[in-house]
């Protein structure tokens, strides 16, 4: 079997995981009732020790669960390196969890494919219905429930915020990751929104890290005046390369996360991930008390964060209007 590409290695790792899972046998969750419940937490992008994951811990404590005493948390994080997810998922499964809490759509899809038969709480997935993770938002069916980020709504809101920040903007470059299937549907929604805002999109599809600089050069030639980077692990892992390419091309960037703004993007608008981690603890509590994931409705994000980098705005000669600054959750000077 050739392992010449990252994609094939990941597929091989997942197949190996599925084979190993068949060799593991353990008692059903009910047979382990004498032990504290064990919760496996699989993180795609966030670190184990982060402000967002701390909100999950605090919420559990509020619900009278104390880590190491009456609940056990088995943490694993890929920290943006998604090729590690199959191995980390195997490690969590081998720890015999009663529930798995998973952050990120890619990791959730791998759990779905593995068909572990364990209740799963979703945190910050883009669209659990369109991704095929659940049968419906009201009655998910299967083993999964949790929280959705409302990715399409957030995406169009970001575009509107960019227009409000740059009123004369017409040509917007959009970076999409060729390996992310849902980017295509997001591009359709963004194109419709752009028409309403008297703008047009110039899409640039990126295949791998080396494609980032090429995409910016393409957008520069197409005379784009700003760049919208869609949410992607590729762009998160290579934020330094993305933003240095943007600087070289003299194009301000709208990013999906506050970390990107701190590193040099113009602004970001996203779900409040800390709030989503906090709310996910309630799902854990409900399942531990006997409710089935199939019957617990998926909830959508209700809190959002707007972060603006005034230093970057000044570098590009932009004056961010007060209508944006007054709504911002954080302004970087």
Short mmCIF file of C-alpha atoms in Angstrom, two decimals:
data_model
loop_
_atom_site.label_atom_id
_atom_site.label_comp_id
_atom_site.label_asym_id
_atom_site.label_seq_id
_atom_site.Cartn_x
_atom_site.Cartn_y
_atom_site.Cartn_z
CA UNK A 1 0.00 0.00 0.00
CA UNK A 2 1.44 3.35 -1.02
CA UNK A 3 1.53 6.00 1.70
CA UNK A 4 2.85 8.74 -0.55
CA UNK A 5 0.32 11.40 0.41
CA UNK A 6 -1.15 12.76 3.64
CA UNK A 7 -4.61 11.66 2.52
CA UNK A 8 -3.61 8.05 1.92
CA UNK A 9 -1.75 7.90 5.23
CA UNK A 10 -4.83 9.16 7.02
CA UNK A 11 -7.06 6.62 5.31
CA UNK A 12 -4.59 3.87 6.20
CA UNK A 13 -4.49 5.02 9.81
CA UNK A 14 -8.28 5.01 10.01
CA UNK A 15 -8.49 1.53 8.48
CA UNK A 16 -5.88 0.34 10.96
CA UNK A 17 -7.91 1.89 13.76
CA UNK A 18 -11.05 0.07 12.66
CA UNK A 19 -9.15 -3.20 12.59
CA UNK A 20 -7.76 -2.67 16.05
CA UNK A 21 -11.18 -1.78 17.40
CA UNK A 22 -12.42 -5.19 16.36
CA UNK A 23 -9.78 -6.74 18.65
CA UNK A 24 -10.95 -4.77 21.68
CA UNK A 25 -13.80 -6.17 23.72
CA UNK A 26 -15.13 -4.67 26.90
CA UNK A 27 -18.23 -4.68 29.03
CA UNK A 28 -21.11 -2.32 28.19
CA UNK A 29 -21.24 1.00 30.00
CA UNK A 30 -23.90 -0.27 32.38
CA UNK A 31 -21.56 -2.99 33.63
CA UNK A 32 -19.07 -0.32 34.72
CA UNK A 33 -21.53 1.54 36.96
CA UNK A 34 -19.39 0.96 40.07
CA UNK A 35 -16.66 3.11 38.52
CA UNK A 36 -16.80 6.90 37.99
CA UNK A 37 -18.02 7.69 34.48
CA UNK A 38 -15.18 8.10 32.02
CA UNK A 39 -15.44 10.84 29.39
CA UNK A 40 -13.13 10.81 26.39
CA UNK A 41 -12.48 14.30 24.99
CA UNK A 42 -11.10 14.45 21.45
CA UNK A 43 -9.99 17.91 20.32
CA UNK A 44 -9.17 18.79 16.72
CA UNK A 45 -7.77 22.29 17.07
CA UNK A 46 -7.88 23.42 20.69
CA UNK A 47 -5.18 22.51 23.20
CA UNK A 48 -6.08 20.50 26.27
CA UNK A 49 -5.21 23.46 28.50
CA UNK A 50 -7.02 26.40 26.92
CA UNK A 51 -9.57 28.99 28.08
CA UNK A 52 -12.22 27.18 26.02
CA UNK A 53 -11.64 23.73 27.49
CA UNK A 54 -11.44 25.24 30.97
CA UNK A 55 -15.04 26.39 30.51
CA UNK A 56 -15.98 22.74 29.94
CA UNK A 57 -14.27 21.77 33.20
CA UNK A 58 -15.93 24.61 35.10
CA UNK A 59 -19.35 23.67 33.74
CA UNK A 60 -18.85 20.08 34.88
CA UNK A 61 -17.94 21.31 38.36
CA UNK A 62 -21.11 23.41 38.41
CA UNK A 63 -23.00 20.21 37.63
CA UNK A 64 -21.29 18.54 40.62
CA UNK A 65 -18.75 16.54 38.62
CA UNK A 66 -15.20 16.82 39.93
CA UNK A 67 -12.44 15.53 37.71
CA UNK A 68 -10.53 12.68 39.31
CA UNK A 69 -13.19 12.07 41.96
CA UNK A 70 -16.63 11.30 40.55
CA UNK A 71 -15.71 11.68 36.86
CA UNK A 72 -12.66 10.78 34.79
CA UNK A 73 -11.67 12.84 31.73
CA UNK A 74 -9.45 11.25 29.10
CA UNK A 75 -8.06 14.13 27.03
CA UNK A 76 -6.48 13.98 23.57
CA UNK A 77 -5.74 16.86 21.16
CA UNK A 78 -4.51 16.91 17.57
CA UNK A 79 -3.78 20.66 17.94
CA UNK A 80 -4.55 21.23 14.26
CA UNK A 81 -2.66 18.21 12.91
CA UNK A 82 -5.63 16.21 11.69
CA UNK A 83 -3.50 13.27 10.55
CA UNK A 84 -3.14 12.39 14.25
CA UNK A 85 -6.90 12.05 14.80
CA UNK A 86 -7.24 8.31 14.03
CA UNK A 87 -4.50 7.42 16.52
CA UNK A 88 -5.94 9.72 19.19
CA UNK A 89 -9.42 8.31 18.65
CA UNK A 90 -8.07 4.80 19.10
CA UNK A 91 -6.38 5.81 22.36
CA UNK A 92 -9.63 7.28 23.66
CA UNK A 93 -11.64 4.23 22.63
CA UNK A 94 -9.10 1.94 24.28
CA UNK A 95 -9.66 3.81 27.58
CA UNK A 96 -13.26 2.48 27.58
CA UNK A 97 -15.19 5.77 27.78
CA UNK A 98 -18.87 6.01 28.63
CA UNK A 99 -19.19 9.14 26.45
CA UNK A 100 -16.96 10.82 23.86
CA UNK A 101 -16.94 14.61 23.57
CA UNK A 102 -15.55 15.66 20.19
CA UNK A 103 -14.58 19.10 18.86
CA UNK A 104 -14.52 19.57 15.11
CA UNK A 105 -16.29 18.16 12.07
CA UNK A 106 -13.41 16.04 10.73
CA UNK A 107 -12.95 14.22 14.04
CA UNK A 108 -16.72 13.72 14.38
CA UNK A 109 -16.89 12.19 10.91
CA UNK A 110 -14.11 9.76 11.79
CA UNK A 111 -16.02 8.67 14.90
CA UNK A 112 -19.14 8.25 12.76
CA UNK A 113 -17.20 6.12 10.29
CA UNK A 114 -15.73 3.99 13.07
CA UNK A 115 -19.26 3.28 14.38
CA UNK A 116 -18.09 2.86 17.97
CA UNK A 117 -21.54 2.50 19.53
CA UNK A 118 -20.68 5.03 22.25
CA UNK A 119 -22.72 8.20 22.98
CA UNK A 120 -21.03 11.21 21.38
CA UNK A 121 -21.41 14.91 22.26
CA UNK A 122 -20.51 17.22 19.37
CA UNK A 123 -18.78 20.53 20.06
CA UNK A 124 -18.41 23.18 17.35
CA UNK A 125 -19.15 21.10 14.25
CA UNK A 126 -19.92 23.05 11.09
CA UNK A 127 -23.21 21.45 10.04
CA UNK A 128 -24.06 18.07 11.59
CA UNK A 129 -27.06 17.60 9.32
CA UNK A 130 -25.36 18.43 6.01
CA UNK A 131 -22.30 16.44 7.10
CA UNK A 132 -24.43 13.35 7.62
CA UNK A 133 -23.63 13.08 11.31
CA UNK A 134 -27.29 13.17 12.40
CA UNK A 135 -30.68 12.45 10.86
CA UNK A 136 -32.23 15.75 11.95
CA UNK A 137 -31.50 18.57 14.35
CA UNK A 138 -34.65 17.96 16.42
CA UNK A 139 -34.16 14.18 16.68
CA UNK A 140 -30.57 13.32 15.81
CA UNK A 141 -30.98 9.52 15.85
CA UNK A 142 -27.97 7.29 16.34
CA UNK A 143 -25.28 7.99 18.93
CA UNK A 144 -24.58 11.70 18.33
CA UNK A 145 -25.98 14.96 19.63
CA UNK A 146 -24.52 18.30 20.68
CA UNK A 147 -23.81 21.73 19.24
CA UNK A 148 -23.63 23.17 15.73
CA UNK A 149 -21.68 26.30 14.75
CA UNK A 150 -24.17 27.57 12.13
CA UNK A 151 -21.25 27.73 9.69
CA UNK A 152 -23.12 29.16 6.70
CA UNK A 153 -24.77 31.94 8.73
CA UNK A 154 -21.43 32.86 10.27
CA UNK A 155 -19.75 32.84 6.86
CA UNK A 156 -22.21 35.30 5.32
CA UNK A 157 -22.06 37.51 8.43
CA UNK A 158 -18.26 37.73 8.08
CA UNK A 159 -18.66 38.89 4.51
CA UNK A 160 -21.13 41.59 5.59
CA UNK A 161 -18.71 42.75 8.30
CA UNK A 162 -15.93 42.97 5.74
CA UNK A 163 -18.10 45.15 3.50
CA UNK A 164 -19.02 47.35 6.46
CA UNK A 165 -15.31 47.73 7.26
CA UNK A 166 -14.40 48.47 3.63
CA UNK A 167 -17.49 50.18 2.09
CA UNK A 168 -15.89 50.64 -1.34
CA UNK A 169 -14.89 46.97 -1.60
CA UNK A 170 -16.07 45.18 -4.74
CA UNK A 171 -13.74 42.26 -5.54
CA UNK A 172 -13.29 39.76 -2.67
CA UNK A 173 -10.90 36.85 -2.99
CA UNK A 174 -12.04 33.68 -1.24
CA UNK A 175 -9.58 31.00 -0.18
CA UNK A 176 -11.13 27.54 -0.03
CA UNK A 177 -9.48 24.25 0.90
CA UNK A 178 -9.78 21.73 -1.94
CA UNK A 179 -9.97 18.88 0.59
CA UNK A 180 -12.99 20.31 2.47
CA UNK A 181 -16.19 19.25 0.73
CA UNK A 182 -18.54 21.68 2.53
CA UNK A 183 -16.57 24.68 1.25
CA UNK A 184 -18.42 24.34 -2.06
CA UNK A 185 -21.83 24.92 -0.48
CA UNK A 186 -20.42 27.79 1.57
CA UNK A 187 -19.10 29.42 -1.61
CA UNK A 188 -22.61 29.30 -3.06
CA UNK A 189 -24.05 31.04 0.02
CA UNK A 190 -21.25 33.63 -0.01
CA UNK A 191 -21.81 34.33 -3.69
CA UNK A 192 -25.48 35.04 -3.03
CA UNK A 193 -24.59 37.33 -0.12
CA UNK A 194 -21.96 39.12 -2.20
CA UNK A 195 -24.60 39.97 -4.79
CA UNK A 196 -26.75 41.54 -2.09
CA UNK A 197 -23.76 43.60 -0.92
CA UNK A 198 -22.87 44.82 -4.43
CA UNK A 199 -19.66 42.76 -4.50
CA UNK A 200 -18.37 39.75 -6.41
CA UNK A 201 -16.17 36.83 -5.37
CA UNK A 202 -12.91 35.65 -6.89
CA UNK A 203 -12.45 32.09 -5.55
CA UNK A 204 -9.04 30.45 -5.22
CA UNK A 205 -8.92 26.77 -4.27
CA UNK A 206 -5.87 25.69 -2.29
CA UNK A 207 -4.48 22.16 -2.42
CA UNK A 208 -1.90 21.78 0.34
CA UNK A 209 0.38 24.22 2.14
CA UNK A 210 2.37 25.10 -0.99
CA UNK A 211 -0.82 26.30 -2.66
CA UNK A 212 -1.36 29.18 -0.23
CA UNK A 213 1.24 31.55 -1.71
CA UNK A 214 0.15 30.59 -5.24
CA UNK A 215 -3.47 31.42 -4.38
CA UNK A 216 -2.55 34.86 -3.07
CA UNK A 217 -0.54 35.56 -6.21
CA UNK A 218 -3.56 34.51 -8.27
CA UNK A 219 -5.88 36.78 -6.29
CA UNK A 220 -3.44 39.67 -6.63
CA UNK A 221 -3.42 39.21 -10.41
CA UNK A 222 -7.23 39.11 -10.36
CA UNK A 223 -7.16 42.50 -8.58
CA UNK A 224 -8.95 41.31 -5.44
CA UNK A 225 -8.85 43.97 -2.72
CA UNK A 226 -9.38 41.73 0.31
CA UNK A 227 -9.32 37.99 1.09
CA UNK A 228 -11.79 35.82 2.96
CA UNK A 229 -10.19 32.61 4.26
CA UNK A 230 -12.78 29.88 4.85
CA UNK A 231 -12.47 27.78 8.00
CA UNK A 232 -9.94 25.02 7.41
CA UNK A 233 -7.40 23.02 9.39
CA UNK A 234 -4.94 23.68 6.54
CA UNK A 235 -5.29 27.44 6.99
CA UNK A 236 -5.20 27.18 10.79
CA UNK A 237 -2.00 25.09 10.79
CA UNK A 238 -0.35 27.44 8.30
CA UNK A 239 -1.67 30.77 9.58
CA UNK A 240 1.82 32.27 9.54
CA UNK A 241 2.31 31.36 5.89
CA UNK A 242 -1.19 32.54 5.00
CA UNK A 243 -0.76 35.91 6.66
CA UNK A 244 2.78 36.46 5.38
CA UNK A 245 1.48 35.74 1.86
CA UNK A 246 -1.34 38.21 2.46
CA UNK A 247 1.14 40.85 3.57
CA UNK A 248 3.30 40.26 0.49
CA UNK A 249 0.23 40.54 -1.74
CA UNK A 250 -0.97 43.62 0.18
CA UNK A 251 -4.37 42.06 0.85
CA UNK A 252 -6.21 42.30 4.21
CA UNK A 253 -7.64 39.00 5.43
CA UNK A 254 -10.86 38.04 7.17
CA UNK A 255 -10.16 34.99 9.33
CA UNK A 256 -12.31 32.44 11.11
CA UNK A 257 -10.74 32.68 14.56
CA UNK A 258 -9.49 35.33 16.96
CA UNK A 259 -6.02 33.72 16.94
CA UNK A 260 -5.71 34.63 13.27
CA UNK A 261 -6.48 38.27 14.04
CA UNK A 262 -3.82 38.32 16.73
CA UNK A 263 -1.35 36.98 14.16
CA UNK A 264 -2.18 39.59 11.52
CA UNK A 265 -5.67 39.19 10.03
CA UNK A 266 -7.92 42.23 9.83
CA UNK A 267 -10.93 40.78 11.64
CA UNK A 268 -12.67 37.57 12.63
CA UNK A 269 -16.23 36.63 13.47
CA UNK A 270 -16.98 33.24 14.94
CA UNK A 271 -19.04 31.31 17.42
CA UNK A 272 -17.95 31.75 21.03
CA UNK A 273 -16.16 28.42 21.40
CA UNK A 274 -15.83 28.73 25.15
CA UNK A 275 -19.61 29.01 25.41
CA UNK A 276 -20.02 25.93 23.23
CA UNK A 277 -17.65 23.91 25.42
CA UNK A 278 -19.56 25.10 28.49
CA UNK A 279 -22.90 24.05 27.02
CA UNK A 280 -21.55 20.67 25.96
CA UNK A 281 -21.14 19.75 29.64
CA UNK A 282 -24.94 19.85 29.97
CA UNK A 283 -25.20 17.20 27.24
CA UNK A 284 -22.75 15.00 29.13
CA UNK A 285 -24.86 15.38 32.27
CA UNK A 286 -28.11 14.51 30.47
CA UNK A 287 -26.63 11.38 28.90
CA UNK A 288 -25.10 10.23 32.19
CA UNK A 289 -28.55 10.61 33.75
CA UNK A 290 -30.07 8.26 31.21
CA UNK A 291 -31.15 10.29 28.17
CA UNK A 292 -30.27 8.92 24.74
CA UNK A 293 -28.33 11.06 22.24
CA UNK A 294 -30.85 10.08 19.57
CA UNK A 295 -33.56 11.98 21.46
CA UNK A 296 -31.64 15.13 22.52
CA UNK A 297 -31.98 17.97 19.98
CA UNK A 298 -28.93 19.56 18.41
CA UNK A 299 -28.49 23.16 19.61
CA UNK A 300 -26.97 25.95 17.57
CA UNK A 301 -24.49 28.61 18.57
CA UNK A 302 -26.07 31.53 20.43
CA UNK A 303 -23.01 33.64 21.31
CA UNK A 304 -20.54 35.06 18.81
CA UNK A 305 -17.22 36.94 18.89
CA UNK A 306 -16.05 39.84 16.73
CA UNK A 307 -12.33 40.67 16.92
CA UNK A 308 -10.70 43.57 15.03
CA UNK A 309 -7.02 44.38 14.55
CA UNK A 310 -6.65 48.17 14.27
CA UNK A 311 -2.89 47.87 13.79
CA UNK A 312 -3.45 45.86 10.61
CA UNK A 313 -6.18 48.26 9.49
CA UNK A 314 -3.73 51.16 9.74
CA UNK A 315 -1.12 49.23 7.74
CA UNK A 316 -3.63 48.94 4.90
CA UNK A 317 -4.79 52.56 5.24
CA UNK A 318 -8.25 51.50 6.43
CA UNK A 319 -10.44 53.36 8.89
CA UNK A 320 -12.65 50.87 10.70
CA UNK A 321 -16.03 52.54 11.36
CA UNK A 322 -17.33 53.00 14.87
CA UNK A 323 -20.28 50.77 14.00
CA UNK A 324 -17.79 47.87 13.92
CA UNK A 325 -15.59 48.93 16.83
CA UNK A 326 -18.51 49.41 19.21
CA UNK A 327 -19.73 45.87 18.52
CA UNK A 328 -16.29 44.25 18.74
CA UNK A 329 -15.61 41.91 21.63
CA UNK A 330 -11.90 42.70 21.33
CA UNK A 331 -9.97 45.44 19.53
CA UNK A 332 -6.27 44.87 19.03
CA UNK A 333 -4.36 48.15 18.98
#
